[in-house]
Short mmCIF file of C-alpha atoms in Angstrom, two decimals:
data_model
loop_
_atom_site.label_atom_id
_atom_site.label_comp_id
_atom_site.label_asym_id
_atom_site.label_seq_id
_atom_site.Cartn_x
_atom_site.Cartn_y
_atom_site.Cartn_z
CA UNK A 1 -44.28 1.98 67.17
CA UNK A 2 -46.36 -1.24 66.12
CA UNK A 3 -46.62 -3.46 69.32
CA UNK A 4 -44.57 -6.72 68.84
CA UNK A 5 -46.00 -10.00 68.00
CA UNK A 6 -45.77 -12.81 70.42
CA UNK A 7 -43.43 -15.67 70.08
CA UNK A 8 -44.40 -18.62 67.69
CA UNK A 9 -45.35 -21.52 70.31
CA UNK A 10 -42.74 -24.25 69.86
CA UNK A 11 -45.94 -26.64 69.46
CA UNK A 12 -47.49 -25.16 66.81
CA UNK A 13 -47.76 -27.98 64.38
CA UNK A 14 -49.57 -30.05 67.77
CA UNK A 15 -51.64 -27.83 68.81
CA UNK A 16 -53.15 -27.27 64.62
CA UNK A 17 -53.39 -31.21 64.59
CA UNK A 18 -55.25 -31.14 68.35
CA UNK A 19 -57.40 -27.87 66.76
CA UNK A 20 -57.74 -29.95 63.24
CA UNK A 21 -59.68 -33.20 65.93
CA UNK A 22 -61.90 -31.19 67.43
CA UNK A 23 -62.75 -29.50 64.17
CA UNK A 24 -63.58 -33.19 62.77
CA UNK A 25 -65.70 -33.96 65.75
CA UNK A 26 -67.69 -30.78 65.35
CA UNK A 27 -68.35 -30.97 62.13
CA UNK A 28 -69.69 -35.45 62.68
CA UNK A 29 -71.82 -33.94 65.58
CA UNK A 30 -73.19 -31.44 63.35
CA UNK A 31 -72.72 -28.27 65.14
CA UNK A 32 -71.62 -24.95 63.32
CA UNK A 33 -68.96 -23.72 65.40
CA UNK A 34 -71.29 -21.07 66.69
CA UNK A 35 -73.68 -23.89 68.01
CA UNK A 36 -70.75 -25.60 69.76
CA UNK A 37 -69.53 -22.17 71.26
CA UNK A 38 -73.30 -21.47 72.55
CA UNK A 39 -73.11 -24.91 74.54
CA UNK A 40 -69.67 -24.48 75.98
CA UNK A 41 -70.80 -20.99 77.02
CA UNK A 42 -67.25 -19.38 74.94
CA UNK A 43 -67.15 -16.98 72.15
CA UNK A 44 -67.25 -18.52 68.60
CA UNK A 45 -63.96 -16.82 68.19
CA UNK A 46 -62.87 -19.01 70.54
CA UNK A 47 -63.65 -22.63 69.09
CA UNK A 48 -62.27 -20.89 65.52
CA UNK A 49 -59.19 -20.20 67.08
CA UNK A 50 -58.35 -23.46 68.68
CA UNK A 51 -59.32 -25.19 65.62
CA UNK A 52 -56.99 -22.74 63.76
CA UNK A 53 -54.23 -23.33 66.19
CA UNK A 54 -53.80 -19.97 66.90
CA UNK A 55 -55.30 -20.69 70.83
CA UNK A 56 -54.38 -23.43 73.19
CA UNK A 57 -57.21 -25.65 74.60
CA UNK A 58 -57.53 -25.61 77.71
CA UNK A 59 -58.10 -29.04 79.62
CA UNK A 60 -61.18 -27.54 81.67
CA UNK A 61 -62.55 -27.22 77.95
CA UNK A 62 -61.10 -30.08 76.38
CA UNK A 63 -63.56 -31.99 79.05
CA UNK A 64 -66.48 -30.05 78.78
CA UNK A 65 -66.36 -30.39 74.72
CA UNK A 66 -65.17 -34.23 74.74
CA UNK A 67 -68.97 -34.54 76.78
CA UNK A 68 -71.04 -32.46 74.40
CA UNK A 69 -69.47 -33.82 71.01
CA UNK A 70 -69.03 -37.29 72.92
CA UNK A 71 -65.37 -37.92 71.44
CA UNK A 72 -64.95 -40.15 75.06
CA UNK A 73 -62.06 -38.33 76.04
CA UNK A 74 -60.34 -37.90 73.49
CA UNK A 75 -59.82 -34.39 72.76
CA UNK A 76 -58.94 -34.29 76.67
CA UNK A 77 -55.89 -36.73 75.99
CA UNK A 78 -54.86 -34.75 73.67
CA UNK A 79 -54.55 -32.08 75.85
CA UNK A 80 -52.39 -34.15 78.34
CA UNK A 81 -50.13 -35.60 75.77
CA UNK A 82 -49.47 -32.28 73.91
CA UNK A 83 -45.66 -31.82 73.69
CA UNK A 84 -43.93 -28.55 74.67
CA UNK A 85 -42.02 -29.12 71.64
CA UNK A 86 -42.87 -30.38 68.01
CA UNK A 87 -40.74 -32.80 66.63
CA UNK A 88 -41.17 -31.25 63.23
CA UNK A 89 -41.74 -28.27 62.03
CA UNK A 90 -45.28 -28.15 59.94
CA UNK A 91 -43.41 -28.33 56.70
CA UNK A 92 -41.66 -31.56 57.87
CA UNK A 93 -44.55 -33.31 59.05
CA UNK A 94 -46.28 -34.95 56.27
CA UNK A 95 -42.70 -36.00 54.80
CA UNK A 96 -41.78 -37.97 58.44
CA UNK A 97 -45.76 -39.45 57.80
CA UNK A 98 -44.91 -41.10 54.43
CA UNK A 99 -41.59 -41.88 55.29
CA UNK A 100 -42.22 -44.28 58.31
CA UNK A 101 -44.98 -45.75 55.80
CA UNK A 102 -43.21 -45.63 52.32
CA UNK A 103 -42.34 -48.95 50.66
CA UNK A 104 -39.51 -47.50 48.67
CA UNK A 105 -37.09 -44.57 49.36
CA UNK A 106 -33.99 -42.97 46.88
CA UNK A 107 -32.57 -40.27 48.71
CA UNK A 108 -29.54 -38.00 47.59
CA UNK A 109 -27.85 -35.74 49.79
CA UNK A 110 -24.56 -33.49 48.65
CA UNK A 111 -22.93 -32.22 51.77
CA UNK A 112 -24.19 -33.97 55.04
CA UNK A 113 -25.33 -37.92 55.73
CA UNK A 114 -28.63 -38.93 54.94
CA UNK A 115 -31.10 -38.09 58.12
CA UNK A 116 -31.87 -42.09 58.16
CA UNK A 117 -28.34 -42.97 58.31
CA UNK A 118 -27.04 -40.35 60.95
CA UNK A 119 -25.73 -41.61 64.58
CA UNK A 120 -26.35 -39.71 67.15
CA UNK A 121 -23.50 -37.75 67.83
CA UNK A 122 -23.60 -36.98 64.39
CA UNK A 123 -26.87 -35.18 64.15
CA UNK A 124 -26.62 -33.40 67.41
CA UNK A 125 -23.07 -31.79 66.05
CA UNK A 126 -25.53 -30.84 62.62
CA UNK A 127 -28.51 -29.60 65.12
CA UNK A 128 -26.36 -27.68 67.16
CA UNK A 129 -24.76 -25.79 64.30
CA UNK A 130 -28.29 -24.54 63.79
CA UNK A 131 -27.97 -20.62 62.89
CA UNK A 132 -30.31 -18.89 64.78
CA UNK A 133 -29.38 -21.64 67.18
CA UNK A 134 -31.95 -24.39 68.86
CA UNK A 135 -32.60 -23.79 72.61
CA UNK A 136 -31.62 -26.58 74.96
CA UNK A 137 -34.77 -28.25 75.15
CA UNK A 138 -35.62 -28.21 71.51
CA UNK A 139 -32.20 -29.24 69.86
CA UNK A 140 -32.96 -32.30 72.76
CA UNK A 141 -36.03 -33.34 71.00
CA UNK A 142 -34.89 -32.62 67.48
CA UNK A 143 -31.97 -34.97 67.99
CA UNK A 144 -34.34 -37.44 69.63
CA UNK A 145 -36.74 -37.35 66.61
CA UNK A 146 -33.73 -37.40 63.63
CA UNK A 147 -32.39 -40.69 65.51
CA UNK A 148 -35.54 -42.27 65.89
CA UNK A 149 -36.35 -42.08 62.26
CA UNK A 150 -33.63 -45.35 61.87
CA UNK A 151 -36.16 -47.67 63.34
CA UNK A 152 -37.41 -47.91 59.82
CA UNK A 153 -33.65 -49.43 59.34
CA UNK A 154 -34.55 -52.92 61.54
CA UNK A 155 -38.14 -53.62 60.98
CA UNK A 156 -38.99 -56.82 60.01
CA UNK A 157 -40.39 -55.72 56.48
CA UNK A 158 -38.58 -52.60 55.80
CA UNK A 159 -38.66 -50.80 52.92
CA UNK A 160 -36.60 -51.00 50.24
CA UNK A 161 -33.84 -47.86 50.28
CA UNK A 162 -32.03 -46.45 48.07
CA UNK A 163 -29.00 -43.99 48.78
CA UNK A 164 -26.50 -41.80 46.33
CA UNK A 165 -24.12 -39.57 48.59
CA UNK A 166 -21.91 -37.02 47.12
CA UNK A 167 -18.05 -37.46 48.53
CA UNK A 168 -17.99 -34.13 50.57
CA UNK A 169 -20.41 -35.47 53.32
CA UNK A 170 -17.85 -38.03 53.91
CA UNK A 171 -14.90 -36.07 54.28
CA UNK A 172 -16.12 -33.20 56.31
CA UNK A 173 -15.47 -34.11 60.19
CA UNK A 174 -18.56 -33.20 61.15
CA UNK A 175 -18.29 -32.94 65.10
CA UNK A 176 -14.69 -33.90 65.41
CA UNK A 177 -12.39 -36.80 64.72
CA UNK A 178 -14.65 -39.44 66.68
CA UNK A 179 -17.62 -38.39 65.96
CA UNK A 180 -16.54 -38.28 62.11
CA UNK A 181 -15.29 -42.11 62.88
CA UNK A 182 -18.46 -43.03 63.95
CA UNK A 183 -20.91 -41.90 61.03
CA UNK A 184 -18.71 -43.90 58.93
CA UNK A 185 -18.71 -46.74 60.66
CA UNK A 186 -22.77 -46.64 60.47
CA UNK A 187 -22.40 -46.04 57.05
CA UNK A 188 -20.36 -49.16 56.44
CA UNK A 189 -22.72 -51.07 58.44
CA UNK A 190 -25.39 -49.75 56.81
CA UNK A 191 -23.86 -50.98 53.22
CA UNK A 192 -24.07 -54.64 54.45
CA UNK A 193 -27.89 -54.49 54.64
CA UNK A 194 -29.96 -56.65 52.12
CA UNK A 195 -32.61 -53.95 51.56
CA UNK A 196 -30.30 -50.83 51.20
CA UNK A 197 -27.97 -49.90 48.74
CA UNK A 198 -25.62 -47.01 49.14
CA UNK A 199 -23.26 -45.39 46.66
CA UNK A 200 -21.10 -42.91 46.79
CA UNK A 201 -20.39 -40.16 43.85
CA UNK A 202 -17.30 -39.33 43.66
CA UNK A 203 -15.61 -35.49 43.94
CA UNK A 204 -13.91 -36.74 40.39
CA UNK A 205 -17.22 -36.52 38.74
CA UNK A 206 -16.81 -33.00 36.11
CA UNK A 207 -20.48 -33.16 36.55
CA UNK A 208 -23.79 -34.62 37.85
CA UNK A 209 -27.67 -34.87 37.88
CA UNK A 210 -27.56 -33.52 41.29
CA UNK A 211 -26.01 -30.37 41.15
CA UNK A 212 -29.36 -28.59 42.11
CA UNK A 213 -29.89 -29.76 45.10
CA UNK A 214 -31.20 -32.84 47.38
CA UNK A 215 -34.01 -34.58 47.10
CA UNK A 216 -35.98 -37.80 48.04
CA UNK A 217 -38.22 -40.14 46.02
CA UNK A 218 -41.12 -41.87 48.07
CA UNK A 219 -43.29 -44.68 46.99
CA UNK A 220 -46.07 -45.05 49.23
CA UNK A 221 -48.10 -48.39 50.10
CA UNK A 222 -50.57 -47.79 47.30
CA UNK A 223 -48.12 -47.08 45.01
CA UNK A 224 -48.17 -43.77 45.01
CA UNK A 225 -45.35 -41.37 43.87
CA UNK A 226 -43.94 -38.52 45.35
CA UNK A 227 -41.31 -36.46 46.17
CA UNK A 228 -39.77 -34.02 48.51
CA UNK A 229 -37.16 -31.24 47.88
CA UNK A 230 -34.66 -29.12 50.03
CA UNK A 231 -33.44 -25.73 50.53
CA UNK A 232 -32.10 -23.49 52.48
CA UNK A 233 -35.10 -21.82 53.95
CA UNK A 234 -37.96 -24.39 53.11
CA UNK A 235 -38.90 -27.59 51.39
CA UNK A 236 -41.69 -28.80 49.38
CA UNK A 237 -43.88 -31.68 48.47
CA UNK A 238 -43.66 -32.55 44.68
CA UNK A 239 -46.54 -34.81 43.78
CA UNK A 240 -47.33 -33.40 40.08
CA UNK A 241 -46.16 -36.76 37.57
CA UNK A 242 -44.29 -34.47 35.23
CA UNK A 243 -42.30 -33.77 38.41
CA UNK A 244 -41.74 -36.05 39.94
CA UNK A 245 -40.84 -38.24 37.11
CA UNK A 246 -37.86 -35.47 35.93
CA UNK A 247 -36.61 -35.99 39.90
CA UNK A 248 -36.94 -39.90 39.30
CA UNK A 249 -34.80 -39.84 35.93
CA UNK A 250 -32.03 -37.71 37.97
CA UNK A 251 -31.91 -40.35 40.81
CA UNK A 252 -31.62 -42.62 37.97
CA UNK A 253 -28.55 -41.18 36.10
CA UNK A 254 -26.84 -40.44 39.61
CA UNK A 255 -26.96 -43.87 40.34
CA UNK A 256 -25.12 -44.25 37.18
CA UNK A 257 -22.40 -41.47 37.79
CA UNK A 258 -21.89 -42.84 41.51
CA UNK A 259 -19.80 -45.40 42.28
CA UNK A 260 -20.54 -49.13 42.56
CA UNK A 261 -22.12 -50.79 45.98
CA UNK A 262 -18.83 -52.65 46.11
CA UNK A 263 -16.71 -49.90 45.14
CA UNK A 264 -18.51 -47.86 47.71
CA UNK A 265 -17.77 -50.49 50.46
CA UNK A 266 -13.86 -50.32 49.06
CA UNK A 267 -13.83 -46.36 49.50
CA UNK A 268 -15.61 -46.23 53.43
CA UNK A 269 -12.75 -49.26 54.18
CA UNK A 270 -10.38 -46.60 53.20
CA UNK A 271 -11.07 -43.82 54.76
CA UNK A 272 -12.05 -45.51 58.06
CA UNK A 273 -8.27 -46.91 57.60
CA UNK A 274 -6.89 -43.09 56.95
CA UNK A 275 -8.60 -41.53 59.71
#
């Protein structure tokens, strides 16, 4: 009988960012990593593995190394701050990255709310549906992370956004009758703001651009463009032109097949007046 592995740590993604910094300060001090390991007095299996992410760094280590590679603590703060839980899985990471920065978002979504538009209530009845299900702790910080992404919703400069919505994520009750009330209510405040514009596309439609699937366009501050698909078991970075501009002339003829901004406004008055 093969032994069995060990859990995945729930940090994984932190601890390969914390391994990735001390990698970086290695390689500026000039040390091979079996240099650094011969003046920490470890194995050179050791230093690979924490730079791998496949070991956790110890503090008593994180001090000794922040003194030889003289990183002035930093790799020692690291250790300190290092969450129990990621807030996103690896996959995830790089999209949350270039969303907080992106000039420009276009996001369609077919049978939930947009992550950026989501109350509370509303993403921890999504999170909690989770199959295998989140623990207690981690659906905590998963909730805490999906709502915090709507800062980007009241900065002072935000970006401009862009939303198409297929009907059904408005008329499932996602968590109940409130909770349902609610995430409509944000979504008809949310179609008053001057840098957003939301449409809806309507269950009439015989057919649409979107029938494979969500996705999100990204422009990024140097004018890059990109984009990022779903599934059920994954998602993936597009950044290929040929791509990404097929994904861009979708978005494009959704926007035409959806309904108006006003008409929009006219349906989410009349189905927070049904409910």
């Amino acid at each position: 009988m093969s032994a069995r592995k060990p859990p995945r740590p729930k940090n994984l993604t932190s601890m390969k960012m914390l391994g990735k910094q001390l990698g970086t300060a290695r390689r500026a001090a000039g040390h091979t990593q079996t240099a650094l390991a011969d003046l920490v007095l470890v194995d050179e299996e050791t230093i690979a593995s924490i730079e791998q992410g496949r070991r956790t760094l110890k503090p008593d280590l994180a001090t000794l190394l922040d003194e030889v590679l003289e990183t002035k603590g930093m790799l020692a703060a690291g250790v300190a701050n290092l969450p129990d839980i990621d807030q996103f899985p690896m996959w995830a990471e790089l999209y949350v990255e270039h969303e907080r920065e992106a000039i420009a978002l276009s996001w369609y979504d077919a049978l939930v709310v947009p992550g950026l538009l989501q109350t509370e209530p509303y993403a921890r009845a999504l999170l909690s549906g989770r199959v295998p299900a989140y623990d207690s702790d981690e659906l905590e910080t998963k909730v805490a992370a999906r709502v915090g992404r709507r800062e980007i919703l009241g900065r002072k400069v935000p970006p401009t956004l862009s939303f198409v919505v297929w009907e059904p994520a408005l008329l499932m009750p996602t968590g109940g009758r409130e909770t349902h009330l609610d995430q409509l209510r944000l979504l008809r405040g949310c179609a008053e703001l001057p840098c957003l514009s939301l449409q809806i596309l309507p269950l009439s439609r015989t057919s649409h651009a979107g029938d494979a699937g969500p996705f999100t366009l990204l422009e990024t501050p140097d004018h890059q463009h990109l984009a990022y698909t779903e599934s059920q078991r994954g998602s993936q970075w597009v950044s290929d032109a040929n791509e990404v501009s097929i994904l861009a002339r979708k978005y494009a003829m959704l926007r035409t097949q959806a309904l108006t901004i006003e008409d929009t406004r006219s349906l989410l008055d009349r189905l927070l007046g049904e409910l």
